[in-house]
CSV table of C-alpha atoms and ligand atoms in Angstrom, one decimal:
chain,number,residue,atom,x,y,z
A,1,GLY,CA,0.0,0.0,0.0
A,2,GLN,CA,2.9,2.3,-0.2
A,3,TYR,CA,3.7,4.4,-3.2
A,4,ILE,CA,5.6,7.4,-4.4
A,5,ASN,CA,4.2,10.1,-6.5
A,6,PHE,CA,6.5,11.8,-9.0
A,7,THR,CA,5.6,15.3,-10.2
A,8,TYR,CA,7.2,17.0,-13.1
A,9,SER,CA,8.7,20.4,-12.2
A,10,ASN,CA,8.0,23.6,-14.1
A,11,GLN,CA,11.7,23.5,-15.0
A,12,HIS,CA,11.2,20.2,-16.7
A,13,PHE,CA,8.6,21.5,-19.1
A,14,SER,CA,10.4,24.8,-19.7
A,15,ASN,CA,13.5,22.9,-20.7
A,16,PHE,CA,11.5,20.7,-23.0
A,17,LEU,CA,9.8,23.6,-24.7
A,18,GLN,CA,13.1,25.5,-25.1
A,19,ASP,CA,15.0,22.5,-26.5
A,20,VAL,CA,12.5,20.8,-28.7
A,21,ASN,CA,13.3,20.9,-32.4
A,22,LEU,CA,10.0,21.4,-34.2
A,23,ALA,CA,11.2,19.8,-37.4
A,24,LYS,CA,12.9,16.8,-35.8
A,25,HIS,CA,10.6,15.9,-32.9
A,26,GLY,CA,9.7,12.3,-33.3
A,27,ARG,CA,12.7,11.4,-35.4
A,28,SER,CA,15.3,9.1,-33.9
A,29,LYS,CA,18.1,6.7,-34.6
A,30,PHE,CA,16.2,3.8,-32.9
A,31,GLY,CA,16.4,1.5,-35.9
A,32,LYS,CA,19.6,2.7,-37.4
A,33,GLY,CA,21.5,0.2,-39.5
A,34,LYS,CA,18.5,-2.1,-39.7
A,35,LYS,CA,16.7,-3.0,-42.9
A,36,VAL,CA,13.0,-4.1,-43.0
A,37,VAL,CA,11.2,-5.4,-46.1
A,38,VAL,CA,7.5,-4.4,-45.7
A,39,GLU,CA,5.4,-6.4,-48.1
A,40,PHE,CA,1.9,-5.0,-48.6
A,41,SER,CA,-1.0,-4.5,-51.0
A,42,SER,CA,-0.1,-7.5,-53.2
A,43,PRO,CA,-3.4,-7.5,-55.2
A,44,ASN,CA,-4.4,-10.1,-57.7
A,45,ILE,CA,-3.8,-9.6,-61.4
A,46,GLY,CA,-6.9,-9.9,-63.4
A,47,LYS,CA,-9.2,-9.0,-60.6
A,48,PRO,CA,-10.1,-5.6,-59.2
A,49,PHE,CA,-8.3,-4.2,-56.2
A,50,HIS,CA,-10.7,-5.2,-53.4
A,51,ILE,CA,-11.4,-3.8,-50.1
A,52,GLY,CA,-9.0,-6.2,-48.3
A,53,HIS,CA,-6.2,-4.8,-50.5
A,54,ILE,CA,-7.2,-1.3,-49.4
A,55,ARG,CA,-6.6,-2.3,-45.8
A,56,SER,CA,-3.3,-3.9,-46.6
A,57,THR,CA,-2.2,-0.9,-48.7
A,58,VAL,CA,-3.1,1.7,-46.1
A,59,LEU,CA,-1.6,-0.3,-43.2
A,60,GLY,CA,1.6,-1.2,-45.1
A,61,GLU,CA,2.3,2.4,-46.2
A,62,SER,CA,1.9,3.6,-42.6
A,63,VAL,CA,4.2,0.9,-41.3
A,64,VAL,CA,6.8,2.1,-43.8
A,65,ARG,CA,6.5,5.7,-42.8
A,66,VAL,CA,6.7,4.9,-39.1
A,67,LEU,CA,9.8,2.7,-39.5
A,68,ASN,CA,11.6,5.4,-41.6
A,69,SER,CA,11.0,8.1,-39.1
A,70,VAL,CA,12.7,6.2,-36.3
A,71,GLY,CA,15.7,5.3,-38.4
A,72,TYR,CA,15.1,2.0,-40.1
A,73,LYS,CA,15.8,1.5,-43.8
A,74,THR,CA,12.7,0.1,-45.5
A,75,ILE,CA,11.9,-1.6,-48.7
A,76,ALA,CA,8.3,-1.2,-49.7
A,77,PHE,CA,7.5,-4.4,-51.7
A,78,ASN,CA,4.5,-5.2,-53.7
A,79,TYR,CA,3.9,-8.8,-54.7
A,80,PRO,CA,1.0,-9.0,-57.1
A,81,SER,CA,-0.4,-12.4,-57.8
A,82,ASP,CA,-0.3,-13.4,-61.5
A,83,SER,CA,-0.1,-17.2,-61.0
A,84,GLY,CA,-3.5,-18.2,-59.7
A,85,THR,CA,-6.6,-19.7,-61.1
A,86,GLN,CA,-8.0,-16.3,-61.9
A,87,VAL,CA,-5.2,-15.7,-64.4
A,88,ALA,CA,-5.7,-19.1,-66.0
A,89,LEU,CA,-9.4,-18.4,-66.3
A,90,LEU,CA,-8.8,-15.1,-68.0
A,91,LEU,CA,-6.4,-16.8,-70.5
A,92,VAL,CA,-9.1,-19.3,-71.3
A,93,ALA,CA,-11.5,-16.4,-71.7
A,94,ALA,CA,-9.0,-14.9,-74.2
A,95,THR,CA,-9.4,-17.9,-76.5
A,96,GLU,CA,-13.1,-18.3,-75.8
A,97,PHE,CA,-14.2,-14.8,-76.6
A,98,LYS,CA,-13.0,-13.4,-79.9
A,99,ASP,CA,-13.2,-9.7,-78.9
A,100,PHE,CA,-11.1,-10.3,-75.7
A,101,PRO,CA,-8.0,-8.5,-77.0
A,102,LYS,CA,-10.0,-5.3,-77.1
A,103,ILE,CA,-10.1,-5.0,-73.4
A,104,LYS,CA,-8.8,-1.7,-72.1
A,105,ASN,CA,-9.2,-1.6,-68.4
A,106,GLU,CA,-9.8,-3.7,-65.3
A,107,LYS,CA,-13.6,-3.2,-65.6
A,108,ASP,CA,-13.6,-4.8,-69.1
A,109,MET,CA,-11.5,-7.6,-67.7
A,110,LEU,CA,-13.9,-8.2,-64.8
A,111,ASN,CA,-16.8,-8.6,-67.3
A,112,TYR,CA,-14.8,-11.4,-69.0
A,113,TYR,CA,-14.0,-12.9,-65.6
A,114,VAL,CA,-17.7,-13.0,-64.7
A,115,GLU,CA,-18.6,-14.4,-68.2
A,116,ILE,CA,-16.0,-17.2,-68.2
A,117,ASN,CA,-17.1,-18.3,-64.7
A,118,LYS,CA,-20.7,-18.6,-66.0
A,119,ARG,CA,-19.5,-20.7,-68.9
A,120,ILE,CA,-17.5,-22.9,-66.7
A,121,GLU,CA,-20.6,-23.8,-64.8
A,122,GLN,CA,-22.1,-25.1,-68.0
A,123,ASP,CA,-19.0,-26.6,-69.5
A,124,GLU,CA,-16.9,-28.9,-67.4
A,125,THR,CA,-14.1,-29.1,-70.0
A,126,LEU,CA,-13.3,-25.4,-69.5
A,127,ALA,CA,-12.1,-26.0,-65.9
A,128,GLU,CA,-9.8,-28.7,-67.2
A,129,LYS,CA,-8.6,-26.3,-69.9
A,130,ALA,CA,-7.8,-23.7,-67.2
A,131,ARG,CA,-5.7,-26.3,-65.3
A,132,LYS,CA,-3.9,-27.2,-68.5
A,133,THR,CA,-3.3,-23.5,-69.2
A,134,LEU,CA,-1.7,-23.0,-65.8
A,135,GLU,CA,0.6,-25.9,-66.5
A,136,GLN,CA,1.5,-24.4,-69.9
A,137,ILE,CA,2.3,-21.0,-68.4
A,138,GLU,CA,4.5,-22.5,-65.8
A,139,GLY,CA,6.1,-24.5,-68.6
A,140,GLY,CA,7.1,-21.3,-70.3
A,141,ASP,CA,4.6,-21.4,-73.2
A,142,PRO,CA,5.6,-18.2,-75.1
A,143,SER,CA,2.2,-17.2,-76.5
A,144,LEU,CA,0.4,-17.7,-73.2
A,145,ASN,CA,3.0,-15.8,-71.4
A,146,LYS,CA,2.6,-13.0,-73.9
A,147,GLN,CA,-1.1,-12.9,-73.1
A,148,LEU,CA,-0.4,-13.0,-69.4
A,149,ALA,CA,1.9,-10.0,-69.8
A,150,PHE,CA,-1.0,-8.2,-71.6
A,151,ILE,CA,-3.4,-8.9,-68.7
A,152,ARG,CA,-0.7,-8.0,-66.1
A,153,ASP,CA,-0.1,-4.6,-67.7
A,154,ILE,CA,-3.7,-3.7,-67.6
A,155,SER,CA,-4.1,-4.7,-64.0
A,156,LEU,CA,-0.9,-3.0,-62.9
A,157,ALA,CA,-2.0,0.3,-64.6
A,158,ALA,CA,-5.3,0.1,-62.7
A,159,PHE,CA,-3.5,-0.6,-59.4
A,160,GLN,CA,-1.2,2.3,-60.0
A,161,LYS,CA,-4.2,4.7,-60.2
A,162,ASN,CA,-5.2,3.4,-56.8
A,163,TYR,CA,-1.8,4.0,-55.4
A,164,GLU,CA,-1.8,7.5,-56.6
A,165,LEU,CA,-5.2,8.2,-55.1
A,166,LEU,CA,-3.8,6.8,-51.8
A,167,GLY,CA,-0.4,8.4,-52.0
A,168,VAL,CA,1.5,5.1,-51.9
A,169,LYS,CA,4.8,4.3,-53.4
A,170,PHE,CA,6.8,1.0,-53.7
A,171,ASP,CA,10.5,0.3,-54.0
A,172,GLU,CA,9.9,-3.0,-55.8
A,173,THR,CA,7.1,-4.7,-57.5
A,174,SER,CA,7.7,-8.3,-58.4
A,175,SER,CA,4.9,-10.7,-59.2
A,176,GLU,CA,4.3,-14.3,-58.3
A,177,SER,CA,5.1,-15.8,-61.7
A,178,GLN,CA,8.7,-14.7,-61.2
A,179,PHE,CA,9.1,-17.3,-58.4
A,180,VAL,CA,7.8,-20.4,-60.2
A,181,GLN,CA,11.1,-21.9,-61.2
A,182,ALA,CA,12.9,-21.1,-58.0
A,183,GLY,CA,9.9,-22.4,-56.1
A,184,LYS,CA,10.3,-25.8,-57.8
A,185,GLU,CA,13.9,-25.9,-56.9
A,186,THR,CA,13.2,-25.1,-53.3
A,187,VAL,CA,10.6,-27.9,-53.2
A,188,ALA,CA,13.2,-30.3,-54.6
A,189,GLU,CA,15.5,-29.2,-51.7
A,190,ALA,CA,12.8,-29.9,-49.2
A,191,VAL,CA,12.3,-33.4,-50.7
A,192,LYS,CA,16.1,-34.0,-50.5
A,193,LYS,CA,16.1,-32.9,-46.8
A,194,SER,CA,13.3,-35.5,-46.3
A,195,PHE,CA,10.5,-33.4,-44.9
A,196,ALA,CA,8.6,-33.2,-48.2
A,197,PHE,CA,7.6,-36.3,-50.1
A,198,LYS,CA,5.6,-37.2,-53.2
A,199,ALA,CA,2.2,-38.7,-52.2
A,200,ASP,CA,0.6,-41.6,-54.0
A,201,THR,CA,-1.8,-39.2,-55.6
A,202,GLY,CA,1.1,-37.3,-57.2
A,203,GLU,CA,1.3,-34.2,-55.1
A,204,THR,CA,4.4,-33.1,-53.3
A,205,VAL,CA,3.5,-32.6,-49.7
A,206,ALA,CA,5.4,-31.0,-46.8
A,207,GLU,CA,5.3,-33.1,-43.7
A,208,LEU,CA,4.5,-30.6,-40.9
A,209,LYS,CA,2.4,-32.7,-38.5
A,210,GLU,CA,5.2,-33.4,-36.1
A,211,HIS,CA,5.8,-29.6,-35.9
A,212,GLY,CA,2.2,-29.0,-34.9
A,213,LEU,CA,0.9,-27.8,-38.2
A,214,PRO,CA,-1.2,-29.5,-40.9
A,215,ASN,CA,0.7,-31.0,-43.9
A,216,THR,CA,0.5,-28.9,-47.0
A,217,ILE,CA,0.8,-29.3,-50.7
A,218,LEU,CA,3.8,-27.7,-52.4
A,219,LEU,CA,3.4,-29.0,-56.0
A,220,ARG,CA,0.2,-30.3,-57.6
A,221,SER,CA,0.1,-33.7,-59.2
A,222,ASN,CA,0.8,-32.1,-62.6
A,223,GLY,CA,3.9,-30.5,-61.2
A,224,THR,CA,2.6,-26.9,-60.9
A,225,THR,CA,3.6,-24.8,-57.9
A,226,THR,CA,1.3,-23.7,-55.2
A,227,TYR,CA,1.0,-20.3,-53.6
A,228,LEU,CA,3.1,-21.6,-50.8
A,229,ALA,CA,5.9,-23.0,-52.9
A,230,ARG,CA,6.3,-19.6,-54.6
A,231,ASP,CA,6.4,-17.9,-51.2
A,232,LEU,CA,9.4,-20.0,-50.3
A,233,ALA,CA,11.3,-18.7,-53.3
A,234,LEU,CA,10.2,-15.2,-52.7
A,235,ALA,CA,11.7,-15.2,-49.2
A,236,ASP,CA,15.0,-16.5,-50.5
A,237,TYR,CA,15.1,-13.9,-53.2
A,238,ARG,CA,14.4,-11.1,-50.8
A,239,PHE,CA,17.0,-12.2,-48.3
A,240,LYS,CA,19.6,-12.5,-51.0
A,241,LYS,CA,18.8,-9.1,-52.5
A,242,TYR,CA,18.3,-7.0,-49.3
A,243,LYS,CA,19.9,-8.9,-46.4
A,244,PHE,CA,17.0,-7.8,-44.3
A,245,ASP,CA,16.9,-7.8,-40.6
A,246,SER,CA,13.2,-8.5,-40.7
A,247,THR,CA,10.3,-8.8,-43.1
A,248,VAL,CA,6.7,-8.1,-42.4
A,249,TYR,CA,3.9,-9.5,-44.6
A,250,VAL,CA,0.7,-7.4,-44.4
A,251,THR,CA,-2.0,-9.8,-45.4
A,252,GLY,CA,-5.4,-10.8,-44.2
A,253,SER,CA,-6.0,-13.0,-41.1
A,254,GLU,CA,-7.3,-15.9,-43.2
A,255,GLN,CA,-3.7,-16.4,-44.3
A,256,LYS,CA,-2.3,-17.0,-40.8
A,257,LEU,CA,-1.9,-20.7,-41.3
A,258,HIS,CA,-0.3,-20.2,-44.7
A,259,PHE,CA,2.4,-18.0,-43.2
A,260,GLN,CA,3.0,-20.3,-40.2
A,261,GLN,CA,3.5,-23.1,-42.7
A,262,ALA,CA,5.8,-21.1,-44.9
A,263,PHE,CA,7.9,-19.8,-42.0
A,264,LYS,CA,8.2,-23.4,-40.6
A,265,ILE,CA,9.3,-24.9,-43.9
A,266,LEU,CA,11.9,-22.1,-44.3
A,267,SER,CA,13.2,-22.9,-40.8
A,268,LEU,CA,13.3,-26.7,-41.7
A,269,LEU,CA,15.3,-25.8,-44.8
A,270,GLY,CA,17.8,-24.1,-42.4
A,271,ARG,CA,17.3,-20.6,-43.7
A,272,PRO,CA,19.1,-18.2,-41.3
A,273,TYR,CA,16.5,-15.5,-41.7
A,274,ALA,CA,13.5,-17.8,-40.9
A,275,SER,CA,13.0,-16.3,-37.4
A,276,LYS,CA,13.0,-12.8,-38.9
A,277,LEU,CA,9.7,-13.2,-40.8
A,278,HIS,CA,6.5,-11.8,-39.4
A,279,HIS,CA,2.9,-11.8,-40.5
A,280,LEU,CA,0.8,-8.8,-39.7
A,281,PRO,CA,-2.7,-10.1,-40.1
A,282,PHE,CA,-5.8,-8.0,-40.4
A,283,GLY,CA,-9.6,-8.5,-40.3
A,284,LEU,CA,-12.3,-7.7,-42.8
A,285,ILE,CA,-13.8,-4.4,-43.9
A,286,SER,CA,-17.4,-4.4,-44.6
A,287,LEU,CA,-19.6,-1.7,-46.1
A,288,PRO,CA,-23.1,-0.6,-45.1
A,289,GLU,CA,-25.7,-2.2,-47.3
A,290,GLY,CA,-26.6,-0.1,-50.3
A,291,ALA,CA,-23.9,2.5,-49.7
A,292,ILE,CA,-22.1,1.7,-52.8
A,293,SER,CA,-23.4,1.1,-56.3
A,294,THR,CA,-22.6,-2.4,-57.2
A,295,ARG,CA,-21.9,-1.9,-60.8
A,296,ALA,CA,-20.0,-5.0,-61.7
A,297,GLY,CA,-21.2,-8.0,-59.7
A,298,ARG,CA,-20.6,-7.5,-56.0
A,299,VAL,CA,-17.3,-5.8,-56.5
A,300,VAL,CA,-16.4,-2.6,-54.8
A,301,PHE,CA,-13.9,-0.3,-56.3
A,302,LEU,CA,-11.6,1.9,-54.3
A,303,GLU,CA,-12.7,5.0,-56.2
A,304,ASP,CA,-16.3,4.3,-55.1
A,305,VAL,CA,-15.3,4.0,-51.5
A,306,LEU,CA,-13.4,7.2,-51.6
A,307,ALA,CA,-16.1,9.0,-53.5
A,308,GLN,CA,-18.6,7.9,-50.9
A,309,ALA,CA,-16.4,9.2,-48.1
A,310,ILE,CA,-15.8,12.5,-49.9
A,311,ASN,CA,-19.5,13.0,-50.4
A,312,ALA,CA,-20.2,12.3,-46.8
A,313,ALA,CA,-17.5,14.9,-45.9
A,314,LYS,CA,-19.2,17.5,-48.1
A,315,GLU,CA,-22.5,16.9,-46.4
A,316,GLU,CA,-20.9,17.2,-43.0
A,317,ILE,CA,-19.1,20.5,-43.9
A,318,LYS,CA,-22.3,22.0,-45.3
A,319,SER,CA,-24.5,20.9,-42.4
A,320,THR,CA,-22.3,21.8,-39.4
A,321,ARG,CA,-20.2,24.7,-40.5
A,322,LYS,CA,-21.7,28.1,-41.5
A,323,THR,CA,-19.0,29.1,-43.9
A,324,ASP,CA,-18.5,31.5,-46.7
A,325,TYR,CA,-16.4,28.8,-48.5
A,326,SER,CA,-16.9,28.5,-52.2
A,327,ASP,CA,-17.9,25.2,-53.7
A,328,ALA,CA,-14.4,24.7,-54.9
A,329,GLU,CA,-13.0,25.2,-51.4
A,330,ILE,CA,-15.6,22.9,-49.9
A,331,ASN,CA,-14.6,20.3,-52.5
A,332,GLU,CA,-11.0,20.7,-51.6
A,333,ILE,CA,-11.6,20.3,-47.9
A,334,ALA,CA,-14.0,17.3,-48.5
A,335,GLN,CA,-11.3,15.6,-50.5
A,336,VAL,CA,-8.7,15.7,-47.7
A,337,VAL,CA,-11.3,15.0,-45.0
A,338,GLY,CA,-12.9,12.1,-46.9
A,339,ILE,CA,-9.8,10.3,-48.0
A,340,GLY,CA,-8.3,10.8,-44.5
A,341,ALA,CA,-11.4,9.3,-42.9
A,342,VAL,CA,-11.1,6.1,-44.9
A,343,LYS,CA,-7.5,5.8,-43.9
A,344,PHE,CA,-8.1,6.7,-40.3
A,345,ALA,CA,-11.0,4.3,-39.8
A,346,THR,CA,-8.7,1.6,-41.2
A,347,LEU,CA,-5.8,2.4,-39.0
A,348,ARG,CA,-7.2,3.4,-35.6
A,349,ILE,CA,-8.2,0.0,-34.5
A,350,THR,CA,-6.1,-3.1,-33.9
A,351,PRO,CA,-5.6,-4.7,-37.3
A,352,GLU,CA,-7.2,-8.1,-36.3
A,353,LYS,CA,-10.6,-6.5,-35.6
A,354,ASP,CA,-13.2,-6.3,-38.4
A,355,ILE,CA,-14.4,-2.8,-39.5
A,356,LEU,CA,-17.7,-1.6,-40.7
A,357,PHE,CA,-17.3,1.6,-42.6
A,358,ASP,CA,-20.0,4.1,-41.5
A,359,PHE,CA,-19.3,7.1,-43.7
A,360,LYS,CA,-21.3,9.6,-41.8
A,361,LYS,CA,-19.6,8.8,-38.5
A,362,MET,CA,-16.2,8.6,-40.1
A,363,VAL,CA,-16.2,12.2,-41.3
A,364,SER,CA,-17.7,13.8,-38.2
A,365,PHE,CA,-15.7,16.6,-36.7
A,366,GLU,CA,-16.5,15.2,-33.3
A,367,GLY,CA,-15.5,11.8,-32.0
A,368,ASP,CA,-12.8,9.3,-32.9
A,369,THR,CA,-12.1,10.6,-36.3
A,370,SER,CA,-9.3,12.1,-38.4
A,371,ALA,CA,-11.6,15.1,-39.1
A,372,TYR,CA,-11.5,15.9,-35.4
A,373,ILE,CA,-7.7,15.8,-35.5
A,374,GLN,CA,-7.6,17.8,-38.7
A,375,TYR,CA,-10.0,20.3,-37.2
A,376,SER,CA,-7.8,20.7,-34.1
A,377,TYR,CA,-4.8,21.3,-36.3
A,378,VAL,CA,-6.6,24.1,-38.2
A,379,ARG,CA,-7.7,25.6,-35.0
A,380,ALA,CA,-4.2,25.7,-33.7
A,381,LYS,CA,-3.0,27.3,-36.9
A,382,LYS,CA,-5.7,30.0,-36.7
A,383,ILE,CA,-4.5,30.9,-33.2
A,384,LEU,CA,-0.9,31.2,-34.4
A,385,GLU,CA,-2.1,33.3,-37.4
A,386,LYS,CA,-3.7,35.8,-35.0
A,387,ILE,CA,-0.6,36.0,-32.8
A,388,GLY,CA,1.8,36.6,-35.6
A,389,LYS,CA,5.4,36.2,-34.9
A,390,ILE,CA,6.4,34.3,-31.8
A,391,ASN,CA,9.1,35.9,-29.6
A,392,SER,CA,11.8,33.3,-29.2
A,393,LYS,CA,13.4,35.2,-26.3
A,394,VAL,CA,10.7,34.6,-23.8
A,395,LYS,CA,11.4,34.3,-20.1
A,396,PHE,CA,10.5,30.9,-18.8
A,397,GLU,CA,11.9,31.3,-15.2
A,398,ASP,CA,8.8,32.5,-13.4
A,399,TYR,CA,6.2,30.8,-15.5
A,400,VAL,CA,4.0,28.3,-13.8
A,401,PHE,CA,2.4,25.8,-16.1
A,402,ASN,CA,-1.3,25.0,-15.3
A,403,GLY,CA,-2.8,21.5,-15.3
A,404,SER,CA,-4.0,21.5,-18.9
A,405,GLU,CA,-0.7,22.8,-20.2
A,406,LYS,CA,1.1,20.0,-18.3
A,407,GLU,CA,-1.1,17.3,-19.6
A,408,LEU,CA,-0.6,18.5,-23.2
A,409,LEU,CA,3.1,18.9,-22.8
A,410,LYS,CA,3.5,15.4,-21.3
A,411,ALA,CA,1.7,14.1,-24.4
A,412,LEU,CA,3.8,16.1,-26.8
A,413,GLN,CA,6.9,14.9,-25.1
A,414,SER,CA,6.0,11.3,-25.4
A,415,TYR,CA,5.6,11.4,-29.2
A,416,PRO,CA,9.0,9.9,-30.0
A,417,VAL,CA,8.3,7.0,-27.7
A,418,ILE,CA,5.0,6.3,-29.3
A,419,LEU,CA,6.6,6.2,-32.8
A,420,GLU,CA,9.3,3.9,-31.6
A,421,LYS,CA,6.8,1.5,-30.1
A,422,ALA,CA,4.7,1.6,-33.2
A,423,ALA,CA,7.7,0.8,-35.3
A,424,LYS,CA,8.9,-2.1,-33.0
A,425,ASP,CA,5.5,-3.8,-33.1
A,426,PHE,CA,4.5,-2.8,-36.7
A,427,GLN,CA,1.4,-1.2,-35.2
A,428,PRO,CA,0.3,2.2,-36.7
A,429,TYR,CA,-2.8,2.2,-34.5
A,430,TYR,CA,-0.7,3.4,-31.6
A,431,VAL,CA,0.0,6.6,-33.6
A,432,ALA,CA,-3.7,7.0,-34.6
A,433,ASN,CA,-4.8,6.7,-31.0
A,434,TYR,CA,-2.0,9.0,-29.8
A,435,ALA,CA,-3.2,11.6,-32.3
A,436,LEU,CA,-6.7,11.4,-31.0
A,437,ASP,CA,-5.5,11.8,-27.5
A,438,LEU,CA,-3.3,14.7,-28.4
A,439,ALA,CA,-6.2,16.5,-30.2
A,440,SER,CA,-8.4,16.1,-27.1
A,441,LYS,CA,-5.7,17.4,-24.8
A,442,PHE,CA,-5.1,20.3,-27.1
A,443,SER,CA,-8.8,21.3,-27.1
A,444,ASN,CA,-8.9,20.9,-23.3
A,445,PHE,CA,-5.9,23.2,-23.2
A,446,TYR,CA,-7.4,26.0,-25.3
A,447,GLU,CA,-10.7,25.8,-23.4
A,448,LYS,CA,-9.0,26.3,-20.1
A,449,THR,CA,-6.0,28.5,-21.0
A,450,PRO,CA,-6.4,31.8,-22.7
A,451,VAL,CA,-3.7,32.2,-25.4
A,452,ILE,CA,-4.4,35.3,-27.5
A,453,LYS,CA,-5.8,37.2,-24.5
A,454,SER,CA,-2.9,36.4,-22.2
A,455,GLU,CA,0.0,38.6,-21.0
A,456,ASN,CA,2.9,39.7,-23.0
A,457,ASN,CA,5.4,37.0,-21.9
A,458,GLU,CA,2.8,34.3,-21.4
A,459,ILE,CA,1.3,34.7,-24.8
A,460,HIS,CA,4.6,33.7,-26.4
A,461,ILE,CA,5.1,30.7,-24.1
A,462,ARG,CA,1.6,29.5,-24.9
A,463,ALA,CA,2.0,30.2,-28.6
A,464,LYS,CA,5.0,27.9,-28.5
A,465,ILE,CA,2.9,25.2,-27.0
A,466,VAL,CA,0.3,25.7,-29.7
A,467,GLU,CA,2.9,25.7,-32.4
A,468,LEU,CA,4.4,22.4,-31.2
A,469,SER,CA,0.9,20.9,-30.9
A,470,ALA,CA,0.1,21.8,-34.5
A,471,ALA,CA,3.4,20.4,-35.7
A,472,VAL,CA,2.9,17.1,-33.9
A,473,LEU,CA,-0.7,16.7,-34.9
A,474,LYS,CA,0.3,17.2,-38.6
A,475,ASP,CA,3.2,14.9,-38.3
A,476,ALA,CA,1.2,12.1,-36.6
A,477,LEU,CA,-1.4,12.3,-39.4
A,478,TRP,CA,1.4,12.2,-42.0
A,479,HIS,CA,2.5,8.8,-40.5
A,480,LEU,CA,-1.0,7.6,-41.2
A,481,GLY,CA,-0.8,8.9,-44.8
A,482,ILE,CA,-3.4,11.6,-44.0
A,483,ASP,CA,-3.1,15.2,-45.2
A,484,ILE,CA,-4.3,18.3,-43.5
A,485,PRO,CA,-6.6,20.9,-45.0
B,1,LIG,N1,-2.1,-11.9,-53.5
B,1,LIG,C1,-2.4,-12.3,-52.1
B,1,LIG,C2,-3.9,-12.0,-51.9
B,1,LIG,O1,-4.5,-11.2,-52.5
B,1,LIG,C3,-1.6,-11.7,-51.1
B,1,LIG,C4,-0.1,-12.0,-51.2
B,1,LIG,C5,0.6,-11.9,-49.8
B,1,LIG,N2,2.0,-12.1,-49.8
B,1,LIG,C6,2.7,-13.2,-49.9
B,1,LIG,N3,4.0,-13.2,-49.9
B,1,LIG,N4,2.1,-14.4,-49.9
B,1,LIG,O2,-4.4,-12.6,-51.0
């Protein structure tokens, strides 16, 4: 029942405010000399970028930014899939439908995908043809591979548009088909090392039961590689190329077992980097019924999701703010608030939880939203604008910080620690929640503490607090990929 209370002195806060470097607060050498491959987004060629890929993309980009700020070197890696059944089906469609070569974009492609799936239901032989096609692609058939390249280019161009909308960049994009040959060699190595074997039915199977995991197929009976076999080769390739200190795979929770198996097999193969591989799993995003026009089947395009959020933001601005903003200005603000809202709703909760997008709530200026944080930032800037130039030679000696100032300053001071923790655990939601907390401490501060109407010396000390708050709010949002209006 005994305890000691520690209280920060005024001196402590004065020192902090005088010493803090506005441009560098939050930057550290924590991860200096360490390299991390962050693999994220990785959509499927021939299919639209779906909502799960939005989550991976937003999450991965944020992980990259956080790691960079605290000194890690990062490689943002995109691993699109161009080896699966969906690709084989499209190639079958290419021979089944004469006008197929005329497709221009992912939406045309989706129509063929839907069409060929319908045909397959009526015609069994087409499924067999798809299996054969996959075998021929892996065997290096030149004309099929040319068609595959055609499809891949269309998809990659469509993905690129999405990345631009989201402000995301990659250092390397290498797709699955590049790892087919090496995958086969790695499987041969596993057979040689006697933990993979050829089953009576023809498949090559990894024996993982004695390691507490279900056995899994590496090669199909016709010799084609599985998703897992290609992942083994991918890991080797990345280690050879980047000599990473760790790799994080940002992929849905439904692939947990897949990665446990892949990491186990790599460790059985004796790869020195096997213990440096991490899976960052995430849950599902669902959308409110009827919120999005379902133009092509049940598919939801990223542009639709963003447009929905931007519209909700426009409504919110018009209904809650009496402004003399022009339509153009409202559009501009709605853009930043709407896109920010989608990212924030994705990032503020633990990745494994499912999310239901509620656009109206997401863009509200009150509550657990990025709009609230953006609003706090703008508010702070307005105060600074009214004050004008801050006097840097203020006298701190006799200044006594009040409770709301101390709470705010403590939060501001902890910013670098939050970033380091978020980097260490690959968890941007720490930063999102921190930003919310900071915004609320900032509003508590300006409710309780007059800034503009304070005394000569005081006004400059308080202005410094406001200035730092604005800088950190903006910087925290930047780590989530969110702009400020
Ligand atoms: N393309 C896969 C999907 O959409 C994700 C790939 C994840 N990365 C990996 N190395 N297996 O589900």
